[in-house]
Amino acid sequence: MASEPTIPAKIIDGTALAKSIRESVAEKITAKQTVFPRFQPQLAIVQAGERPDSSTYVRMKAKAAEQVGIKFRHINVPVESSADHIIKLVQNLNTDENVSGILVQLPLGSHITSADERLITEAVSPEKDVDGFHAYNIGHLSSRASDPLFAPCTPSAILRLLKSTGVCISGSQTVVLGRSDIVGSPVASMLRNEDATVTQCHSRSKNIPDIVKNADIVVSAIGQPEFVKGAWVKPGAVVIDVGINYVPDSTKKSGQRLVGDVEFSTVVNIASHITPVPGGVGPMTVAMLMENTLLAAMRQWEFARNRKIKPLGLTVLEKVPSDIEIAMAQTPKPVTELATEVGVLANELESYGKYKAKVDLSILDRLAHRRDGKYVIVSGITPTPLGEGKSTTTIGLAQALGAELGRPAFACVRQPSQGPTFGIKGGAAGGGYSQVIPMDEFNLHLTGDIHAVTAANNLLAAALDARIFHEGTQSDKALYSRLVPTKKGKREFAPLMFKRLKKLGIDKTDPNSLTPEEVTRFARLDVDLNTITWNRVMDTNDRFLRKITIGQNSTEQGYERVTGFDIAVASECMAILALATGLQDMTDRLGAMVVATSKQGDPITADDIGVSAALAVLLKDAIKPNLMQTLQGTPVFVHAGPFANIAHGNSSILADRIALKLAGTEEGDSADKVGYVLTEGGFGADMGMEKFCNIKCRTSGLKPDATVIVATTRALKMHGGGPEVTPGKPLHETYTKEDLVTLKEGCKNLRKHIENSRKFGIKVIVAINQFASDSDSELALVREESLAAGADAAVVSNHWAKGGAGARDLAEAVVNICEGDSDFKFLYDLELPIEEKISIIGKEIYGADGIELSDLARQQVENYSRQGYGSLPICMAKTQYSFSHDPKLKNVPSAFTLPIRSVRLSAGAGFLYPILGDMQTMPGLGTRPGFWEVGLDQETGQVVGLF
């Protein structure tokens, strides 16, 4: 308690104390930046108008920020700005991760009501409310059961000044004069939390002098000049003067002087400690603002770095139900919640319902500074027609890393085509307790990307045939007049036409200045009908569309031709979607697609036809990756779906790049912060992984750290000479009982895949996908054979039956094997002749003796080389069921020659694809397709029978 003073009150030097606080803040910022150079607190102040007092306060805060190393951002808006406009500014600052703290300088314009002011201050995110004015922070300040994120600056300053005196606050009689939301009420709450007995007075309080006389501590924030007199103060009391009042003073140049709420001249001889005005609470308030801004920055920095997934609980049954029953039994977390957990900002997320969303590509710019996470390609051995659980392994491993080990982990998978979904193979959501959910949405329309690809592909097909028709039915002059019409007396080229003019070497911008010869060259594509390579597509297995005749109606005036349909995921538009590195890159690639050759031997592109920009418009949303989740609530990016036996068989570069940044680390982070991205390559490693390395990685510039090769005893036994495996038919007992001899023979297939992977300089982890019928001896044999073949690790994984917990050992192996840098390298040099590049893949990856080009293929290779496409990588189109072109040749065939039937050009996607054997680009439906089982529960509306 206070005692009788023997000397005048000690002046509580707020200026000196504020200086020491600022120095401490500066030291902490410097120390943090030494470890994490990108750490940079930033304070943003929104000010309406240019009130002299407000501008002075803003300058003070700006100066203090500069002194301590806090970046300062001043947003000055016209005084007449509406509340809605200011709220929008504040909301934008909320989502700007570079801004640590936000302060709205009050007062605002006179038209802003008190209700509007409250809306504005509460628009500030509580996590950035460094002023401490948000109802969330004020509410927590008033509760003894909780702490606010920030205490208001002036009350914090008062408390710090009190503590600097050494006075015992606990048990003291304290009087607070004033009840404002900014000072009086919050400081009263803070003092109560320090166990003071607080009496709060205000303008309607009676007998204030008598109340003050009993106070050990007096805090005056009443806004009346020299209100508190010395006669009121208890001898030895501590007095904190918050007031800032101007009174007339003819001796001052300004005609006024600054005084507090306390009559300093009379109180100074009574109190034991007193704050001066100025030099007391004022500088401390600004110092506390700096401290709050640093606190905000530290919290946000740690939150961004400590990305934590809250796993969903998984109830695992001993008898594993059907895939869809498992999926329907799990309730996904809202995708907005998942996005927050993985570090996607609200303005980067576009929700499509509750459980799926697109992620805006701007996230790559925001996270460009991060070092990528570890990059793992999941592939497999040569599969059976039933599949070997590669997608299931990808998802199970992601669940193990994310939900079991607590590491940032993303699965990146392709969107399934409805062709196999309603055919025989089924979807690609994984299986058992390792799935993407909601699996029905995943396997069906998702966000419409495949439909967008179909629309773009078919628009180009329609545009090509229409152009052929119009060129055949019009004169040069009429054709040119329609292509470049006169509108309102003016004739202009469309923007895309300048690309064609440049290609033709015509350096003119006035349509009227072209010579007759230039008009003909510009207007006529002169398509050689025998060279058209562009088919229409649809996302259904329809074998009867493989070859069709179009133009049979009389309106087409006899312009018939033979063409066909491919499945939508085989479209070059889909390959471009998967390989594009951004919107402009996608647009350029779409324009570069070659659809035919002219009669003069020149390639005809989508740019020549004038449709490329429209294609980009159709795909502008499809280019954004889709965010979903696993059964255990870990993130999955689902994007693009190029077939692996026709196209390059990998999900998008953009999905991988975004995932790698979200799983990445800041400079200064420890090794245990690094996350993992598991991207899936279609079918066996001879297909999806080879194309991933030679095509996808060339385009992306990314280097994989390891490959996981999925193997099953079932597939290995088939390669070892076991009976044929056929969908819908019971498995032979070879596959359900122990057979080490057949299994060991089949392990040669696995050995070849391991050796192939090593040729790319990639570390290899074999994931032995366990089936219930596998014996311990069989699993041990596969592990031994894997290690003997050069695998870095071989781990049995039971994720299908146990979820992430069943893949924990596999996850730990991935973490250990991925340490260190990647030694990745390409298989061949792009500048080699086309035929030689095909031969290298055939010999090195497939084990062929050589290749044999048909006359057509040889002619195409010569044509592409002449046209300047000889330096493109190779994308082999062949069966997935054998290393060779023949699905009947199992295990590791030898002494065979690869027949190259034809070679197609995907100039926009950036590869050439030789077609081997009788490979089809439109699958067909079997006798008993999967659609027989699919339907709706008429009571719940849920999908049933989908796997």
mmCIF file of C-alpha atoms in Angstrom, residues 11-168:
data_model
loop_
_atom_site.group_PDB
_atom_site.id
_atom_site.type_symbol
_atom_site.label_atom_id
_atom_site.label_comp_id
_atom_site.label_asym_id
_atom_site.label_seq_id
_atom_site.Cartn_x
_atom_site.Cartn_y
_atom_site.Cartn_z
ATOM 1 C CA ILE A 11 8.026 11.359 -12.479
ATOM 2 C CA ILE A 12 7.238 8.171 -14.389
ATOM 3 C CA ASP A 13 9.240 8.719 -17.549
ATOM 4 C CA GLY A 14 7.102 7.236 -20.313
ATOM 5 C CA THR A 15 9.484 8.480 -22.966
ATOM 6 C CA ALA A 16 12.428 6.530 -21.533
ATOM 7 C CA LEU A 17 10.386 3.415 -20.907
ATOM 8 C CA ALA A 18 8.931 3.589 -24.432
ATOM 9 C CA LYS A 19 12.458 3.870 -25.824
ATOM 10 C CA SER A 20 13.543 0.714 -24.019
ATOM 11 C CA ILE A 21 10.467 -1.148 -25.316
ATOM 12 C CA ARG A 22 11.153 -0.034 -28.874
ATOM 13 C CA GLU A 23 14.766 -1.151 -28.543
ATOM 14 C CA SER A 24 13.595 -4.542 -27.290
ATOM 15 C CA VAL A 25 11.186 -4.872 -30.221
ATOM 16 C CA ALA A 26 13.968 -3.953 -32.658
ATOM 17 C CA GLU A 27 16.331 -6.512 -31.111
ATOM 18 C CA LYS A 28 13.718 -9.266 -31.365
ATOM 19 C CA ILE A 29 13.002 -8.457 -35.012
ATOM 20 C CA THR A 30 16.709 -8.479 -35.854
ATOM 21 C CA ALA A 31 17.223 -11.765 -34.022
ATOM 22 C CA LYS A 32 14.313 -13.366 -35.866
ATOM 23 C CA GLN A 33 15.532 -12.095 -39.230
ATOM 24 C CA THR A 34 18.975 -13.549 -38.581
ATOM 25 C CA VAL A 35 17.405 -17.029 -38.676
ATOM 26 C CA PHE A 36 14.492 -16.263 -41.017
ATOM 27 C CA PRO A 37 15.477 -13.472 -43.441
ATOM 28 C CA ARG A 38 11.943 -13.164 -44.812
ATOM 29 C CA PHE A 39 10.433 -12.351 -41.424
ATOM 30 C CA GLN A 40 9.105 -8.799 -41.758
ATOM 31 C CA PRO A 41 6.410 -7.324 -39.491
ATOM 32 C CA GLN A 42 4.197 -4.791 -41.234
ATOM 33 C CA LEU A 43 1.720 -2.310 -39.753
ATOM 34 C CA ALA A 44 -1.053 -0.953 -41.969
ATOM 35 C CA ILE A 45 -2.987 2.157 -40.953
ATOM 36 C CA VAL A 46 -6.169 3.231 -42.702
ATOM 37 C CA GLN A 47 -6.880 6.962 -42.397
ATOM 38 C CA ALA A 48 -9.865 8.841 -43.791
ATOM 39 C CA GLY A 49 -9.133 12.443 -44.688
ATOM 40 C CA GLU A 50 -6.257 14.509 -43.346
ATOM 41 C CA ARG A 51 -7.276 15.773 -39.902
ATOM 42 C CA PRO A 52 -4.179 17.449 -38.445
ATOM 43 C CA ASP A 53 -4.376 15.533 -35.153
ATOM 44 C CA SER A 54 -4.916 12.191 -36.897
ATOM 45 C CA SER A 55 -2.068 12.894 -39.318
ATOM 46 C CA THR A 56 0.205 13.728 -36.378
ATOM 47 C CA TYR A 57 -0.645 10.420 -34.683
ATOM 48 C CA VAL A 58 -0.044 8.524 -37.916
ATOM 49 C CA ARG A 59 3.355 10.172 -38.350
ATOM 50 C CA MET A 60 4.301 9.235 -34.780
ATOM 51 C CA LYS A 61 3.413 5.622 -35.423
ATOM 52 C CA ALA A 62 5.231 5.628 -38.760
ATOM 53 C CA LYS A 63 8.360 7.015 -37.124
ATOM 54 C CA ALA A 64 8.249 4.432 -34.334
ATOM 55 C CA ALA A 65 7.749 1.640 -36.849
ATOM 56 C CA GLU A 66 10.778 2.801 -38.824
ATOM 57 C CA GLN A 67 12.874 2.899 -35.651
ATOM 58 C CA VAL A 68 12.125 -0.696 -34.701
ATOM 59 C CA GLY A 69 12.240 -2.242 -38.189
ATOM 60 C CA ILE A 70 8.515 -2.627 -38.779
ATOM 61 C CA LYS A 71 7.402 -1.949 -42.333
ATOM 62 C CA PHE A 72 4.768 0.791 -42.403
ATOM 63 C CA ARG A 73 1.888 1.031 -44.834
ATOM 64 C CA HIS A 74 -0.360 4.078 -44.885
ATOM 65 C CA ILE A 75 -3.680 3.803 -46.722
ATOM 66 C CA ASN A 76 -5.149 7.290 -46.940
ATOM 67 C CA VAL A 77 -8.678 7.517 -48.362
ATOM 68 C CA PRO A 78 -10.907 10.569 -48.964
ATOM 69 C CA VAL A 79 -12.740 11.749 -45.869
ATOM 70 C CA GLU A 80 -16.075 11.114 -47.597
ATOM 71 C CA SER A 81 -15.305 7.418 -48.094
ATOM 72 C CA SER A 82 -18.209 5.199 -47.122
ATOM 73 C CA ALA A 83 -18.101 2.647 -44.338
ATOM 74 C CA ASP A 84 -18.498 -0.125 -46.915
ATOM 75 C CA HIS A 85 -15.469 1.124 -48.838
ATOM 76 C CA ILE A 86 -13.306 1.216 -45.715
ATOM 77 C CA ILE A 87 -14.522 -2.226 -44.655
ATOM 78 C CA LYS A 88 -13.535 -3.617 -48.054
ATOM 79 C CA LEU A 89 -10.050 -2.119 -47.665
ATOM 80 C CA VAL A 90 -9.753 -3.679 -44.232
ATOM 81 C CA GLN A 91 -10.896 -7.079 -45.525
ATOM 82 C CA ASN A 92 -8.254 -6.947 -48.252
ATOM 83 C CA LEU A 93 -5.628 -6.212 -45.604
ATOM 84 C CA ASN A 94 -6.938 -9.151 -43.575
ATOM 85 C CA THR A 95 -6.143 -11.527 -46.433
ATOM 86 C CA ASP A 96 -2.751 -9.962 -47.184
ATOM 87 C CA GLU A 97 -0.273 -12.216 -45.427
ATOM 88 C CA ASN A 98 2.392 -9.505 -45.614
ATOM 89 C CA VAL A 99 0.354 -7.326 -43.244
ATOM 90 C CA SER A 100 0.832 -8.225 -39.584
ATOM 91 C CA GLY A 101 -1.323 -5.583 -37.904
ATOM 92 C CA ILE A 102 -4.165 -3.320 -38.989
ATOM 93 C CA LEU A 103 -5.226 -0.076 -37.357
ATOM 94 C CA VAL A 104 -8.093 2.178 -38.421
ATOM 95 C CA GLN A 105 -7.225 5.709 -37.364
ATOM 96 C CA LEU A 106 -10.193 7.277 -35.602
ATOM 97 C CA PRO A 107 -12.171 9.443 -35.980
ATOM 98 C CA LEU A 108 -13.373 8.865 -39.505
ATOM 99 C CA GLY A 109 -15.556 11.219 -41.555
ATOM 100 C CA SER A 110 -18.446 12.959 -39.815
ATOM 101 C CA HIS A 111 -20.907 10.884 -41.879
ATOM 102 C CA ILE A 112 -19.643 7.670 -40.243
ATOM 103 C CA THR A 113 -22.003 6.806 -37.396
ATOM 104 C CA SER A 114 -20.943 5.087 -34.192
ATOM 105 C CA ALA A 115 -22.585 1.916 -35.489
ATOM 106 C CA ASP A 116 -20.587 2.196 -38.725
ATOM 107 C CA GLU A 117 -17.420 2.777 -36.716
ATOM 108 C CA ARG A 118 -18.037 -0.412 -34.773
ATOM 109 C CA LEU A 119 -18.596 -2.335 -38.015
ATOM 110 C CA ILE A 120 -15.300 -0.993 -39.351
ATOM 111 C CA THR A 121 -13.226 -1.811 -36.281
ATOM 112 C CA GLU A 122 -14.784 -5.269 -36.102
ATOM 113 C CA ALA A 123 -13.994 -5.846 -39.785
ATOM 114 C CA VAL A 124 -10.358 -6.067 -38.690
ATOM 115 C CA SER A 125 -9.412 -9.716 -38.174
ATOM 116 C CA PRO A 126 -8.888 -10.411 -34.442
ATOM 117 C CA GLU A 127 -5.484 -11.883 -35.363
ATOM 118 C CA LYS A 128 -4.428 -8.494 -36.802
ATOM 119 C CA ASP A 129 -6.277 -6.244 -34.345
ATOM 120 C CA VAL A 130 -3.138 -4.700 -32.850
ATOM 121 C CA ASP A 131 -5.231 -1.826 -31.474
ATOM 122 C CA GLY A 132 -7.166 -4.366 -29.396
ATOM 123 C CA PHE A 133 -10.525 -2.815 -30.286
ATOM 124 C CA HIS A 134 -12.248 -5.861 -31.786
ATOM 125 C CA ALA A 135 -15.162 -7.267 -29.763
ATOM 126 C CA TYR A 136 -13.371 -10.628 -29.706
ATOM 127 C CA ASN A 137 -10.344 -9.152 -27.950
ATOM 128 C CA ILE A 138 -12.352 -6.835 -25.688
ATOM 129 C CA GLY A 139 -14.589 -9.754 -24.700
ATOM 130 C CA HIS A 140 -11.652 -11.982 -23.815
ATOM 131 C CA LEU A 141 -10.042 -9.097 -21.934
ATOM 132 C CA SER A 142 -13.132 -8.903 -19.719
ATOM 133 C CA SER A 143 -13.094 -12.615 -18.929
ATOM 134 C CA ARG A 144 -10.863 -14.087 -16.263
ATOM 135 C CA ALA A 145 -11.136 -17.452 -17.998
ATOM 136 C CA SER A 146 -9.387 -16.347 -21.187
ATOM 137 C CA ASP A 147 -6.784 -14.014 -22.617
ATOM 138 C CA PRO A 148 -7.232 -11.705 -25.591
ATOM 139 C CA LEU A 149 -4.976 -11.962 -28.601
ATOM 140 C CA PHE A 150 -4.150 -8.296 -28.019
ATOM 141 C CA ALA A 151 -4.829 -5.877 -25.198
ATOM 142 C CA PRO A 152 -5.561 -2.266 -26.242
ATOM 143 C CA CYS A 153 -2.387 -0.219 -26.484
ATOM 144 C CA THR A 154 -3.180 2.611 -24.071
ATOM 145 C CA PRO A 155 -4.433 0.315 -21.266
ATOM 146 C CA SER A 156 -1.356 -1.867 -21.818
ATOM 147 C CA ALA A 157 0.806 1.246 -21.577
ATOM 148 C CA ILE A 158 -0.867 2.211 -18.312
ATOM 149 C CA LEU A 159 -0.285 -1.203 -16.807
ATOM 150 C CA ARG A 160 3.357 -1.231 -17.917
ATOM 151 C CA LEU A 161 3.902 2.255 -16.427
ATOM 152 C CA LEU A 162 2.350 1.154 -13.151
ATOM 153 C CA LYS A 163 4.533 -1.914 -12.959
ATOM 154 C CA SER A 164 7.633 0.173 -13.664
ATOM 155 C CA THR A 165 7.076 1.961 -10.321
ATOM 156 C CA GLY A 166 7.252 -1.261 -8.315
ATOM 157 C CA VAL A 167 3.883 -0.562 -6.736
ATOM 158 C CA CYS A 168 1.926 -3.636 -5.713
#
